[in-house]
Coordinates of C-alpha atoms in Angstrom, one line a residue:
Chain R
M6 CA -21.2 29.5 1.0
G7 CA -19.2 27.3 -1.4
I8 CA -15.5 26.5 -1.2
A9 CA -13.3 26.0 -4.2
V10 CA -9.8 24.6 -4.1
L11 CA -7.5 25.2 -7.1
L12 CA -5.2 22.3 -7.8
K13 CA -2.3 21.9 -10.2
Q14 CA -0.8 18.6 -11.4
V15 CA 3.0 18.9 -11.5
P16 CA 5.9 16.5 -11.9
D17 CA 6.4 14.7 -8.6
T18 CA 9.1 16.4 -6.6
T19 CA 11.1 13.2 -6.7
A20 CA 10.7 12.6 -10.4
K21 CA 13.7 13.2 -12.7
I22 CA 13.3 16.2 -15.0
S23 CA 14.9 16.1 -18.4
V24 CA 15.2 18.9 -21.0
S25 CA 14.9 18.1 -24.7
G26 CA 14.9 20.6 -27.6
G27 CA 14.9 23.5 -25.2
R28 CA 11.8 22.3 -23.3
V29 CA 11.1 20.2 -20.3
D30 CA 10.3 16.8 -21.7
E31 CA 6.9 16.1 -20.1
S32 CA 6.6 12.6 -21.7
A33 CA 9.7 11.6 -19.7
V34 CA 8.2 12.5 -16.4
S35 CA 7.6 9.2 -14.6
K36 CA 5.1 10.5 -12.0
W37 CA 2.7 13.4 -11.8
S38 CA 1.4 14.5 -8.5
M39 CA -0.7 17.3 -6.9
S40 CA 1.5 20.3 -6.2
P41 CA 2.5 20.1 -2.5
Y42 CA 1.3 23.6 -1.5
D43 CA -2.1 22.7 -3.1
E44 CA -2.2 19.6 -0.9
Y45 CA -2.1 21.9 2.2
A46 CA -4.8 24.0 0.7
L47 CA -7.0 21.0 0.0
E48 CA -6.6 19.6 3.5
S49 CA -7.4 23.0 5.1
A50 CA -10.4 23.3 2.7
L51 CA -11.6 19.8 3.8
Q52 CA -11.3 20.7 7.4
L53 CA -13.3 23.9 6.8
K54 CA -16.0 22.0 4.9
E55 CA -16.2 19.5 7.8
S56 CA -16.7 22.3 10.3
G57 CA -19.9 23.2 8.4
G58 CA -18.5 25.2 5.6
G59 CA -20.5 24.0 2.6
D60 CA -19.7 22.1 -0.5
L61 CA -16.2 21.7 -1.7
V62 CA -15.4 21.9 -5.5
A63 CA -11.9 20.9 -6.7
I64 CA -10.9 22.8 -9.9
T65 CA -7.9 22.3 -12.2
C66 CA -6.8 23.7 -15.5
G67 CA -4.6 21.3 -17.4
P68 CA -4.3 18.4 -19.9
A69 CA -6.4 15.2 -19.9
R70 CA -4.0 13.4 -17.4
A71 CA -4.9 16.0 -14.7
V72 CA -8.3 14.4 -14.2
K73 CA -6.5 11.7 -12.1
M74 CA -5.5 14.3 -9.6
L75 CA -9.2 15.5 -9.4
T76 CA -10.3 11.9 -8.7
D77 CA -7.6 11.8 -5.9
A78 CA -9.2 14.9 -4.4
A79 CA -12.6 13.3 -4.6
A80 CA -11.3 10.3 -2.8
V81 CA -10.3 12.4 0.2
G82 CA -13.6 14.3 0.2
A83 CA -14.1 16.9 -2.6
D84 CA -17.8 17.0 -3.5
S85 CA -17.5 18.0 -7.1
L86 CA -14.8 18.4 -9.7
I87 CA -14.3 20.8 -12.6
H88 CA -11.6 20.2 -15.2
I89 CA -10.8 23.0 -17.6
L90 CA -9.1 21.1 -20.4
V91 CA -6.0 22.9 -21.8
E92 CA -3.6 20.5 -23.4
D93 CA -0.6 22.7 -23.3
L94 CA -0.6 24.8 -20.2
S95 CA 2.9 26.2 -20.9
A96 CA 1.4 28.1 -23.9
L97 CA -0.7 30.2 -21.5
D98 CA 0.6 33.1 -19.5
S99 CA -0.2 33.5 -15.8
T100 CA -3.0 36.1 -16.4
Q101 CA -4.8 33.7 -18.8
V102 CA -4.6 30.9 -16.2
Q103 CA -5.9 33.3 -13.6
A104 CA -8.8 34.3 -15.9
I105 CA -9.7 30.7 -16.5
L106 CA -9.6 29.7 -12.8
A107 CA -11.5 32.8 -11.7
A108 CA -14.2 32.1 -14.3
A109 CA -14.4 28.4 -13.1
V110 CA -14.8 29.6 -9.5
A111 CA -17.6 31.9 -10.6
H112 CA -19.1 29.0 -12.6
S113 CA -19.1 26.8 -9.5
G114 CA -20.8 29.5 -7.4
S115 CA -18.0 29.4 -4.8
D116 CA -16.9 32.5 -2.9
I117 CA -14.1 31.1 -0.8
V118 CA -11.0 29.9 -2.6
F119 CA -8.1 27.9 -1.4
C120 CA -4.9 27.4 -3.4
G121 CA -1.2 26.8 -3.0
K122 CA 1.1 29.9 -2.7
Q123 CA 2.9 28.7 -5.9
A124 CA 3.0 25.6 -8.1
A125 CA 6.0 23.3 -7.6
D126 CA 6.8 23.4 -11.3
T127 CA 6.6 27.0 -12.5
N128 CA 6.9 28.6 -9.0
A129 CA 5.3 31.8 -10.4
G130 CA 3.2 32.4 -7.3
S131 CA 0.7 34.6 -9.1
T132 CA -2.4 32.4 -9.1
G133 CA -3.8 33.3 -5.7
P134 CA -3.5 37.1 -5.9
G135 CA -4.4 37.1 -9.6
V136 CA -7.6 35.2 -9.1
A137 CA -8.5 37.4 -6.0
H138 CA -8.0 40.5 -8.2
L139 CA -10.4 39.2 -10.9
M140 CA -13.0 38.1 -8.2
D141 CA -12.6 41.4 -6.5
A142 CA -11.9 39.4 -3.3
S143 CA -9.7 39.7 -0.3
C144 CA -6.5 37.7 -0.6
V145 CA -4.3 36.3 2.2
T146 CA -1.0 34.7 1.2
M147 CA 1.4 32.5 3.1
V148 CA -1.5 30.9 5.0
S149 CA -0.9 27.8 7.1
E150 CA -4.4 27.3 8.5
V151 CA -8.0 28.6 8.1
T152 CA -10.7 28.3 10.8
P153 CA -14.3 29.6 11.0
D154 CA -14.5 32.9 12.9
G155 CA -18.2 33.7 13.5
G156 CA -19.4 34.7 10.0
S157 CA -15.8 35.4 8.9
L158 CA -12.7 33.2 8.5
M159 CA -9.5 33.4 10.4
A160 CA -6.3 32.7 8.6
M161 CA -3.0 32.0 10.2
R162 CA -0.1 33.3 8.2
A163 CA 3.7 33.6 8.7
S164 CA 5.0 37.1 9.1
P165 CA 8.5 38.5 9.9
N166 CA 7.3 39.0 13.5
G167 CA 5.8 35.5 14.0
N168 CA 2.4 34.2 13.2
E169 CA -0.2 36.6 12.2
R170 CA -4.0 36.0 12.4
V171 CA -6.0 37.7 9.7
S172 CA -9.8 37.7 9.7
V173 CA -11.5 38.1 6.3
S174 CA -15.0 37.7 4.9
A175 CA -16.1 36.1 1.7
P176 CA -15.3 36.6 -1.1
C177 CA -11.7 35.7 -0.3
V178 CA -8.7 33.7 -1.5
F179 CA -6.2 31.9 0.7
A180 CA -2.8 31.0 -0.8
F181 CA -1.2 28.2 1.3
D182 CA 2.4 27.8 2.5
K183 CA 3.6 24.6 4.2
G184 CA 2.2 24.6 7.7
I185 CA 1.4 22.0 10.3
I186 CA -1.2 20.2 8.3
E187 CA -0.7 17.3 5.9
L188 CA -3.1 16.0 3.3
R189 CA -5.0 13.1 4.7
R190 CA -4.6 9.6 3.3
P191 CA -7.6 8.3 1.3
N192 CA -9.4 5.2 2.3
V193 CA -11.3 2.5 0.3
R194 CA -14.7 4.1 1.1
G195 CA -13.4 7.4 -0.3
I196 CA -12.0 5.8 -3.4
M197 CA -15.3 4.0 -4.1
M198 CA -17.2 7.3 -3.6
A199 CA -14.8 9.0 -6.0
K200 CA -15.9 6.7 -8.8
K201 CA -19.3 8.3 -8.7
K202 CA -18.0 11.8 -8.8
V203 CA -17.4 12.6 -12.5
A204 CA -15.5 15.7 -13.4
E205 CA -17.3 18.4 -15.4
T206 CA -15.0 19.1 -18.3
L207 CA -15.1 22.5 -19.9
G208 CA -12.9 24.4 -22.4
P209 CA -11.7 28.0 -21.7
A210 CA -14.3 29.2 -24.4
D211 CA -17.1 27.6 -22.4
L212 CA -16.2 30.0 -19.6
G213 CA -15.9 32.9 -22.0
V214 CA -12.1 33.1 -21.7
D215 CA -10.1 33.9 -24.8
I216 CA -6.7 32.2 -24.7
S217 CA -5.6 33.0 -28.3
T218 CA -2.8 35.4 -27.5
S219 CA -0.3 34.9 -24.7
S220 CA 1.7 38.0 -23.6
V221 CA 4.6 35.8 -22.6
S222 CA 6.7 33.5 -24.7
I223 CA 9.1 31.1 -23.1
V224 CA 12.4 31.2 -24.9
G225 CA 13.7 27.9 -23.6
H226 CA 14.3 25.7 -20.6
T227 CA 17.8 24.7 -19.5
P228 CA 18.7 22.2 -16.8
P229 CA 20.4 23.7 -13.8
P230 CA 24.2 23.7 -14.0
Q231 CA 25.9 20.5 -12.7
K232 CA 27.6 20.9 -9.3
P233 CA 31.4 20.8 -9.6
P234 CA 32.7 17.5 -8.3
G235 CA 34.0 17.5 -4.7
Q236 CA 37.7 17.4 -3.9
K237 CA 39.2 14.4 -2.2
F238 CA 42.2 14.4 0.1
E239 CA 43.9 11.4 1.5
G240 CA 46.6 10.8 4.1
A241 CA 48.2 13.0 6.8
D242 CA 50.3 14.9 4.2
S243 CA 47.3 16.6 2.9
V244 CA 46.3 18.3 6.2
A245 CA 48.1 21.5 5.4
A246 CA 46.4 21.8 2.0
V247 CA 43.0 21.1 3.5
V248 CA 43.4 23.6 6.2
S249 CA 44.5 26.3 3.8
K250 CA 41.5 25.6 1.5
L251 CA 39.1 25.7 4.4
R252 CA 40.6 29.0 5.6
D253 CA 41.2 30.8 2.3
E254 CA 38.7 29.4 -0.1
A255 CA 35.7 28.2 2.0
N256 CA 36.2 30.8 4.7
V257 CA 34.9 28.4 7.3
I258 CA 37.9 28.5 9.8
Chain P
M223 CA 13.5 8.7 -5.3
A224 CA 9.9 7.7 -5.8
Y225 CA 9.4 4.0 -5.9
E226 CA 9.1 2.7 -9.5
A227 CA 7.6 -0.7 -9.5
L228 CA 8.9 -3.1 -12.2
D229 CA 6.0 -3.5 -14.6
F230 CA 7.7 -4.7 -17.8
Y231 CA 4.5 -5.8 -19.6
D232 CA 2.4 -2.8 -18.4
I233 CA 0.0 -4.8 -16.2
D234 CA -0.9 -1.3 -14.9
S235 CA -2.9 -0.7 -18.1
L236 CA -5.1 -3.7 -17.3
L237 CA -6.2 -2.3 -13.9
T238 CA -9.4 -0.2 -13.2
D239 CA -9.0 3.3 -11.9
E240 CA -10.3 2.1 -8.5
E241 CA -7.7 -0.7 -8.4
R242 CA -4.9 1.7 -9.2
M243 CA -6.0 4.1 -6.6
V244 CA -6.2 1.4 -3.9
R245 CA -2.8 0.2 -5.0
D246 CA -1.3 3.7 -4.8
M247 CA -2.9 4.4 -1.4
V248 CA -1.2 1.2 0.0
R249 CA 2.0 1.9 -1.9
D250 CA 2.3 5.4 -0.4
W251 CA 1.5 4.0 3.1
V252 CA 4.3 1.4 2.8
D253 CA 6.8 4.1 1.7
E254 CA 5.8 6.3 4.6
K255 CA 5.1 4.0 7.4
I256 CA 6.7 0.6 6.8
L257 CA 10.0 1.1 5.0
P258 CA 11.4 3.7 7.5
N259 CA 10.4 1.5 10.5
I260 CA 10.5 -2.1 9.4
E261 CA 14.1 -2.9 10.5
K262 CA 13.4 -1.6 14.0
A263 CA 10.2 -3.6 14.2
C264 CA 12.2 -6.7 13.1
R265 CA 14.9 -6.1 15.6
D266 CA 12.4 -5.6 18.4
G267 CA 10.3 -8.5 17.2
V268 CA 7.0 -6.6 17.2
F269 CA 4.2 -5.7 14.9
P270 CA 3.6 -2.0 15.8
D271 CA 0.0 -1.4 16.8
E272 CA 0.0 1.8 14.8
W273 CA 0.1 -0.4 11.6
R274 CA -3.1 -2.2 12.7
V275 CA -4.8 1.1 13.2
D276 CA -3.7 2.4 9.8
L277 CA -4.7 -0.8 7.9
G278 CA -8.1 -0.4 9.5
E279 CA -8.4 3.2 8.6
M280 CA -7.4 2.6 5.0
G281 CA -10.3 0.2 4.9
I282 CA -8.4 -2.7 3.3
L283 CA -8.9 -5.5 5.8
G284 CA -11.1 -8.3 4.4
A285 CA -10.7 -6.5 1.1
P286 CA -12.8 -8.7 -1.2
L287 CA -15.6 -9.4 1.3
K288 CA -19.0 -7.7 0.7
G289 CA -21.4 -6.4 3.3
Y290 CA -21.1 -6.1 7.1
G291 CA -19.0 -3.0 6.7
C292 CA -16.4 -4.9 4.6
P293 CA -14.7 -3.2 1.6
G294 CA -16.2 -5.2 -1.3
L295 CA -13.2 -4.7 -3.6
S296 CA -12.3 -7.0 -6.5
Y297 CA -9.9 -9.9 -6.0
I298 CA -7.4 -8.0 -8.2
A299 CA -7.5 -5.1 -5.8
Y300 CA -7.0 -7.5 -2.9
G301 CA -4.0 -9.0 -4.8
L302 CA -2.6 -5.5 -5.3
I303 CA -2.9 -4.7 -1.6
C304 CA -1.0 -7.9 -0.8
Q305 CA 1.7 -7.0 -3.4
E306 CA 2.3 -3.6 -1.9
L307 CA 2.2 -4.7 1.7
E308 CA 4.7 -7.5 1.0
R309 CA 7.0 -5.1 -0.9
G310 CA 7.3 -3.6 2.5
D311 CA 7.5 -6.9 4.5
S312 CA 6.0 -10.3 4.3
G313 CA 5.1 -9.9 8.0
V314 CA 2.8 -7.0 7.3
R315 CA 1.1 -8.9 4.4
S316 CA 0.8 -11.9 6.7
F317 CA -1.1 -9.8 9.2
A318 CA -3.6 -8.6 6.5
S319 CA -3.9 -12.1 5.0
V320 CA -4.7 -13.7 8.3
Q321 CA -7.1 -11.0 9.4
G322 CA -9.0 -11.0 6.0
S323 CA -8.7 -14.4 4.5
L324 CA -8.3 -16.7 7.5
A325 CA -10.3 -15.0 10.3
M326 CA -12.9 -12.8 8.6
Y327 CA -13.6 -15.0 5.6
P328 CA -14.7 -18.1 7.5
I329 CA -17.1 -16.0 9.6
W330 CA -18.3 -14.3 6.4
D331 CA -18.9 -17.5 4.5
F332 CA -19.7 -20.1 7.2
G333 CA -20.9 -18.0 10.1
S334 CA -24.4 -17.3 11.4
E335 CA -26.1 -13.9 10.7
E336 CA -25.5 -13.0 14.4
Q337 CA -21.8 -14.0 14.2
K338 CA -21.3 -11.9 11.0
N339 CA -23.0 -8.9 12.5
H340 CA -21.1 -9.2 15.7
Y341 CA -17.6 -9.8 14.5
L342 CA -17.1 -8.5 10.9
P343 CA -17.7 -4.7 11.3
K344 CA -15.1 -4.5 14.1
M345 CA -12.6 -6.8 12.3
T346 CA -12.7 -4.8 9.0
T347 CA -11.8 -1.6 11.0
G348 CA -9.0 -3.4 12.7
E349 CA -10.5 -2.9 16.1
W350 CA -10.6 -6.6 16.7
I351 CA -7.7 -8.8 15.5
G352 CA -8.4 -12.4 14.4
C353 CA -6.2 -15.4 14.0
F354 CA -6.6 -18.9 12.5
G355 CA -5.9 -22.1 14.3
L356 CA -5.5 -25.1 12.1
T357 CA -1.8 -26.3 12.2
E358 CA -0.8 -28.3 15.2
P359 CA 2.7 -29.2 16.5
D360 CA 2.4 -32.7 14.9
Y361 CA 0.0 -32.0 12.1
G362 CA 1.2 -29.5 9.5
S363 CA 0.7 -30.6 5.9
N364 CA -1.7 -33.2 7.2
P365 CA -4.3 -31.2 9.1
G366 CA -7.0 -33.9 8.7
D367 CA -5.5 -35.9 11.5
M368 CA -5.5 -33.0 14.0
I369 CA -5.8 -33.9 17.6
T370 CA -7.7 -30.8 19.0
R371 CA -11.2 -31.9 20.1
A372 CA -14.4 -30.2 20.9
E373 CA -17.0 -31.9 23.2
D374 CA -20.7 -31.0 23.4
K375 CA -21.4 -30.4 27.0
G376 CA -25.1 -29.5 26.6
D377 CA -25.0 -25.8 27.2
H378 CA -21.4 -25.2 26.0
Y379 CA -18.5 -26.8 24.1
L380 CA -15.3 -27.9 25.7
L381 CA -12.1 -27.5 23.7
N382 CA -8.9 -29.4 24.3
G383 CA -5.7 -29.4 22.3
A384 CA -3.0 -27.1 20.9
K385 CA -2.3 -25.2 17.7
M386 CA 1.1 -23.9 16.6
W387 CA 2.6 -21.4 14.1
I388 CA -0.4 -19.1 14.5
T389 CA 0.2 -15.6 13.0
N390 CA -1.3 -12.9 15.2
G391 CA -2.2 -15.4 17.9
T392 CA -1.0 -13.5 21.0
I393 CA -2.4 -10.1 19.9
A394 CA -5.7 -11.6 18.6
D395 CA -9.1 -10.7 20.1
L396 CA -10.5 -13.9 18.6
A397 CA -9.4 -17.1 17.0
V398 CA -11.1 -19.2 14.4
V399 CA -10.1 -22.7 15.6
W400 CA -10.7 -25.9 13.8
A401 CA -11.3 -28.9 16.0
K402 CA -13.0 -32.3 15.8
L403 CA -16.5 -32.6 17.2
D404 CA -17.5 -36.3 17.1
G405 CA -14.7 -36.9 14.6
V406 CA -15.9 -34.2 12.2
I407 CA -13.8 -31.0 11.7
R408 CA -15.8 -27.9 12.7
G409 CA -14.9 -24.2 13.1
F410 CA -15.2 -22.5 16.5
I411 CA -14.8 -18.8 17.4
V412 CA -12.7 -18.6 20.6
E413 CA -12.4 -15.2 22.3
K414 CA -9.2 -14.1 24.1
N415 CA -10.7 -14.1 27.5
D416 CA -12.4 -17.5 27.3
P417 CA -11.5 -19.6 30.3
G418 CA -8.9 -22.3 29.5
F419 CA -7.5 -20.4 26.5
T420 CA -3.9 -19.1 26.3
A421 CA -1.8 -17.9 23.4
P422 CA 1.9 -17.8 24.3
E423 CA 4.2 -16.1 21.7
M424 CA 6.8 -18.2 19.9
T425 CA 10.2 -16.6 20.0
G426 CA 13.6 -17.2 18.3
K427 CA 12.5 -16.7 14.7
H428 CA 15.0 -15.8 12.0
S429 CA 12.1 -15.0 9.6
L430 CA 8.9 -12.9 9.7
K431 CA 10.4 -11.1 12.7
A432 CA 7.9 -8.2 12.6
S433 CA 5.0 -10.6 12.7
V434 CA 3.6 -12.2 15.9
T435 CA 3.7 -16.0 15.8
S436 CA 2.1 -18.0 18.6
E437 CA 0.8 -21.2 20.1
L438 CA -2.9 -21.5 21.0
V439 CA -3.4 -23.8 24.0
F440 CA -6.9 -25.1 25.0
Q441 CA -7.2 -26.7 28.4
D442 CA -10.8 -27.4 29.1
C443 CA -11.6 -24.2 27.2
K444 CA -15.3 -23.5 27.7
I445 CA -17.1 -21.7 24.9
P446 CA -20.7 -20.8 24.4
K447 CA -22.8 -22.9 22.0
D448 CA -23.4 -20.0 19.6
R449 CA -19.6 -19.8 18.7
M450 CA -19.5 -22.8 16.3
L451 CA -19.6 -21.8 12.6
P452 CA -22.9 -23.5 11.6
H453 CA -22.5 -23.7 7.8
V454 CA -19.4 -25.9 7.2
K455 CA -18.1 -29.3 8.1
G456 CA -14.8 -31.1 7.3
L457 CA -11.6 -29.8 5.7
K458 CA -13.6 -27.8 3.2
G459 CA -13.8 -25.1 5.9
P460 CA -10.1 -24.4 6.5
F461 CA -9.2 -25.1 2.9
S462 CA -11.6 -22.5 1.6
C463 CA -9.9 -19.9 3.8
L464 CA -6.5 -21.1 2.7
N465 CA -7.4 -20.7 -1.0
N466 CA -8.0 -17.0 -0.5
A467 CA -4.9 -16.5 1.6
R468 CA -2.8 -18.4 -0.9
F469 CA -4.2 -16.2 -3.7
G470 CA -3.0 -13.1 -1.8
I471 CA 0.4 -14.7 -1.3
S472 CA 0.8 -15.2 -5.0
W473 CA 0.6 -11.4 -5.4
G474 CA 2.5 -10.7 -2.2
A475 CA 5.5 -12.6 -3.4
V476 CA 5.6 -10.4 -6.5
G477 CA 6.0 -7.4 -4.3
A478 CA 8.9 -8.9 -2.3
A479 CA 10.6 -9.8 -5.6
Q480 CA 10.0 -6.3 -7.0
S481 CA 11.7 -4.8 -3.9
C482 CA 14.7 -7.2 -4.2
F483 CA 15.0 -6.5 -8.0
N484 CA 15.0 -2.7 -7.5
S485 CA 17.6 -2.9 -4.8
A486 CA 19.8 -5.2 -6.8
R487 CA 19.5 -3.0 -9.9
E488 CA 20.3 0.2 -8.0
Y489 CA 23.2 -1.4 -6.2
A490 CA 24.7 -2.9 -9.4
L491 CA 24.6 0.5 -11.1
S492 CA 26.4 2.3 -8.3
R493 CA 28.9 -0.4 -7.2
I494 CA 32.2 0.1 -9.0
Q495 CA 34.6 -2.9 -9.2
F496 CA 37.5 -3.2 -11.7
D497 CA 36.8 0.4 -12.6
H498 CA 33.2 -0.2 -13.9
P499 CA 29.8 -0.5 -12.4
I500 CA 29.1 -4.2 -11.8
A501 CA 25.9 -3.7 -13.8
S502 CA 28.1 -3.5 -16.8
F503 CA 29.3 -7.1 -16.4
Q504 CA 27.6 -9.9 -18.3
L505 CA 27.2 -12.2 -15.3
V506 CA 25.3 -9.5 -13.4
Q507 CA 23.2 -8.6 -16.3
N508 CA 22.3 -12.2 -16.8
K509 CA 21.0 -12.3 -13.2
L510 CA 19.0 -9.1 -13.6
A511 CA 17.5 -10.3 -16.8
W512 CA 16.4 -13.5 -15.2
M513 CA 14.8 -11.6 -12.3
L514 CA 12.9 -9.4 -14.8
R515 CA 11.8 -12.4 -16.7
E516 CA 10.5 -14.3 -13.7
I517 CA 8.8 -11.3 -12.1
T518 CA 7.0 -10.5 -15.4
K519 CA 5.8 -14.1 -15.6
A520 CA 4.7 -14.1 -12.0
Q521 CA 2.8 -10.9 -12.5
L522 CA 0.9 -12.3 -15.5
L523 CA 0.1 -15.4 -13.5
A524 CA -1.2 -13.4 -10.6
Y525 CA -3.2 -11.1 -12.7
H526 CA -4.9 -13.8 -14.7
L527 CA -5.6 -15.7 -11.5
G528 CA -7.2 -12.6 -10.1
K529 CA -9.4 -12.3 -13.2
K530 CA -10.5 -15.9 -12.7
K531 CA -11.2 -15.3 -9.0
D532 CA -13.3 -12.3 -9.9
E533 CA -15.2 -14.2 -12.6
G534 CA -15.6 -17.3 -10.4
T535 CA -13.9 -19.6 -13.0
W536 CA -11.0 -20.7 -10.8
I537 CA -10.1 -24.1 -9.3
P538 CA -7.9 -24.6 -6.2
E539 CA -5.2 -26.0 -8.4
H540 CA -4.9 -22.7 -10.2
I541 CA -4.1 -21.1 -6.8
S542 CA -1.6 -23.8 -5.9
L543 CA 0.3 -23.2 -9.1
A544 CA 0.5 -19.4 -8.6
K545 CA 1.4 -19.6 -4.9
M546 CA 4.1 -22.2 -5.4
N547 CA 5.6 -20.6 -8.5
N548 CA 5.6 -17.0 -7.3
V549 CA 7.0 -17.7 -3.9
D550 CA 9.6 -19.9 -5.4
I551 CA 10.9 -17.3 -7.8
A552 CA 10.6 -14.6 -5.2
L553 CA 12.9 -16.5 -2.9
E554 CA 15.3 -17.3 -5.7
I555 CA 15.3 -13.6 -6.7
A556 CA 16.0 -12.6 -3.1
R557 CA 18.9 -14.9 -2.9
M558 CA 20.3 -13.7 -6.2
A559 CA 19.8 -10.1 -5.1
R560 CA 21.7 -10.8 -2.0
D561 CA 24.5 -12.2 -4.1
I562 CA 24.6 -9.1 -6.3
H563 CA 24.8 -6.9 -3.2
G564 CA 27.9 -8.8 -2.1
A565 CA 28.7 -8.5 1.5
N566 CA 26.5 -5.4 1.8
G567 CA 23.6 -7.8 1.1
I568 CA 23.6 -9.1 4.6
L569 CA 23.1 -5.6 6.1
D570 CA 19.7 -4.3 7.1
E571 CA 20.5 -1.2 5.1
Y572 CA 19.2 -3.2 2.2
P573 CA 15.9 -5.1 2.2
V574 CA 17.1 -8.2 0.5
M575 CA 18.3 -10.4 3.3
R576 CA 15.1 -9.6 5.3
H577 CA 12.9 -10.6 2.3
M578 CA 15.0 -13.7 1.8
A579 CA 14.5 -14.9 5.3
N580 CA 10.8 -14.0 5.2
L581 CA 10.2 -15.9 2.0
E582 CA 11.6 -19.1 3.5
S583 CA 8.6 -19.0 5.8
V584 CA 6.2 -18.0 3.0
K585 CA 7.5 -21.0 0.9
T586 CA 6.5 -23.3 3.8
Y587 CA 3.3 -21.8 5.2
E588 CA -0.1 -21.9 3.5
G589 CA 0.7 -25.2 1.8
T590 CA 4.4 -26.0 1.4
H591 CA 6.0 -25.8 -2.0
D592 CA 6.0 -29.6 -2.2
I593 CA 2.4 -30.1 -1.1
H594 CA 1.3 -27.7 -3.9
N595 CA 3.3 -29.9 -6.3
L596 CA 1.4 -32.9 -5.0
I597 CA -1.9 -31.1 -5.5
L598 CA -1.0 -30.5 -9.1
G599 CA 0.3 -34.0 -9.4
R600 CA -3.1 -35.3 -8.3
H601 CA -4.8 -33.0 -10.8
I602 CA -2.6 -34.2 -13.6
T603 CA -2.7 -38.0 -12.9
G604 CA -5.8 -38.5 -10.8
I605 CA -3.7 -40.3 -8.3
Q606 CA -3.1 -38.7 -4.9
A607 CA 0.4 -39.1 -3.5
F608 CA 0.0 -37.5 -0.1
T609 CA -0.2 -40.8 1.7
R610 CA 0.4 -44.4 0.8
E611 CA -3.1 -45.4 1.5
S612 CA -5.8 -44.3 -0.9

């Protein structure tokens, strides 16, 4: 039994995003981080590995800078690293990314896959189910925790009626939502170990995946509209105006 | 907003991946644990025990020491750790400096094999806290004339005397104490429960409020014979420790200065007076440009000194220059940042007044600013000016 965790490097959620020429300007992003939902997946995968679950391989598809994120994963305990080098991830459609990741999982020999429910940049949310489809594997989404359950795995997931426990066997894919777990902090020992874990770098072609034609073309990115400025009222004379606005426009009183 | 450290000359590109990862680990920890809690810790006058546990778990205590479970990082990495900790607060960096450079280092360099095996593994994990007793109430810059004495009583040593201004003293499990045995300065390991040893906390500080500062009092303090550090005699012992701690301070001061610079820049951009952000006024820009200039110079000084430490081509005077300069400019930057913040600068909503008050201590401890000038003066002229007798 091998565990794979699929990670994506995204602009840090606190980084300023600017649009230039109808595209997000990636060169202006000050900080790149592991997508937060992927962090939950990684932590849960580490916990499963520590409870006797086998080797953990961290896989990413992305440009050269993404290897830093893999090293970060190694520092907290990933055993091996696979980097599928694709310089411009935005030129690929979701099915192509799924094909690449599914092929990388097969290449690693893993049959249990952890990933985030969606990436914090594109928010497409298709990777988990898509990879599961290609692997012909069970897929559990909105997962907050995975624990061993005899020969199977028990996943906790949010449902409209409260938490739901789902038992599945490998091959399976878990797509993580925010739960109670947080990715552990690395330590010096882990960082020094990570130095020795060199990522295996492959191209899509090495995995037999053709990425020549994308079925989707992005027309353009635009920044979200600016919020209209707030209104300011001063002095006792404005009370009547404020009350009428709260009652008639905001409908709060 | 994510913290963006001022790095005008891209020192980052000179670091190894390992050094960057260690730096980022500590930086994230400071963001998460120190910054939201430091003002309360200062008000309460405590060093939260949780911070000790975290520092141990991160594995950064005694950073550049090798073996005995210690991290074995480069001196540059040690410097970066100090820089990030002091961006949080000088008191947190002081804790790490004292543990690593002043308590672990002398055991690591001058201790017996048994002492190293006994103490170092538990100190690097933070399980045992150490402190360093050199300064006395009447002997600060002039430790050579210390009064604290050790007597050989056959099957034990007897310590008598008092130390002052000892970081971590009251919370320490062990103290590395320098005392005269037959007129020669020697290092002794005193454990917290040794009879005749007490470590009352000093109160009323306006500086380093989240750091514990204590007296160490020895009244016929009886310690076993195997607690003397066998491999060093004279002032070389404590001075070797101080070299490493001062090296860390030269980086730490950069962190405090970066914090003040960021706060001043942000404040100047958002504060409107006379219809314009004060950052648009020439006098304010002049101050910000001076801060950037001095921080950049201090970073290059610290980095090159780190290189020399790692290569073993340093001399103590190199460290004196960096400690003196970097703390000096950090303090001046803190004062200037307070000025840019106007009245708001005195509030604990901003870090500047806290850094300013902390740096007053940092300027004085570990060799005062003036003593480092005298060390350099002696290096330049060959004439010592510490005392009138030569």
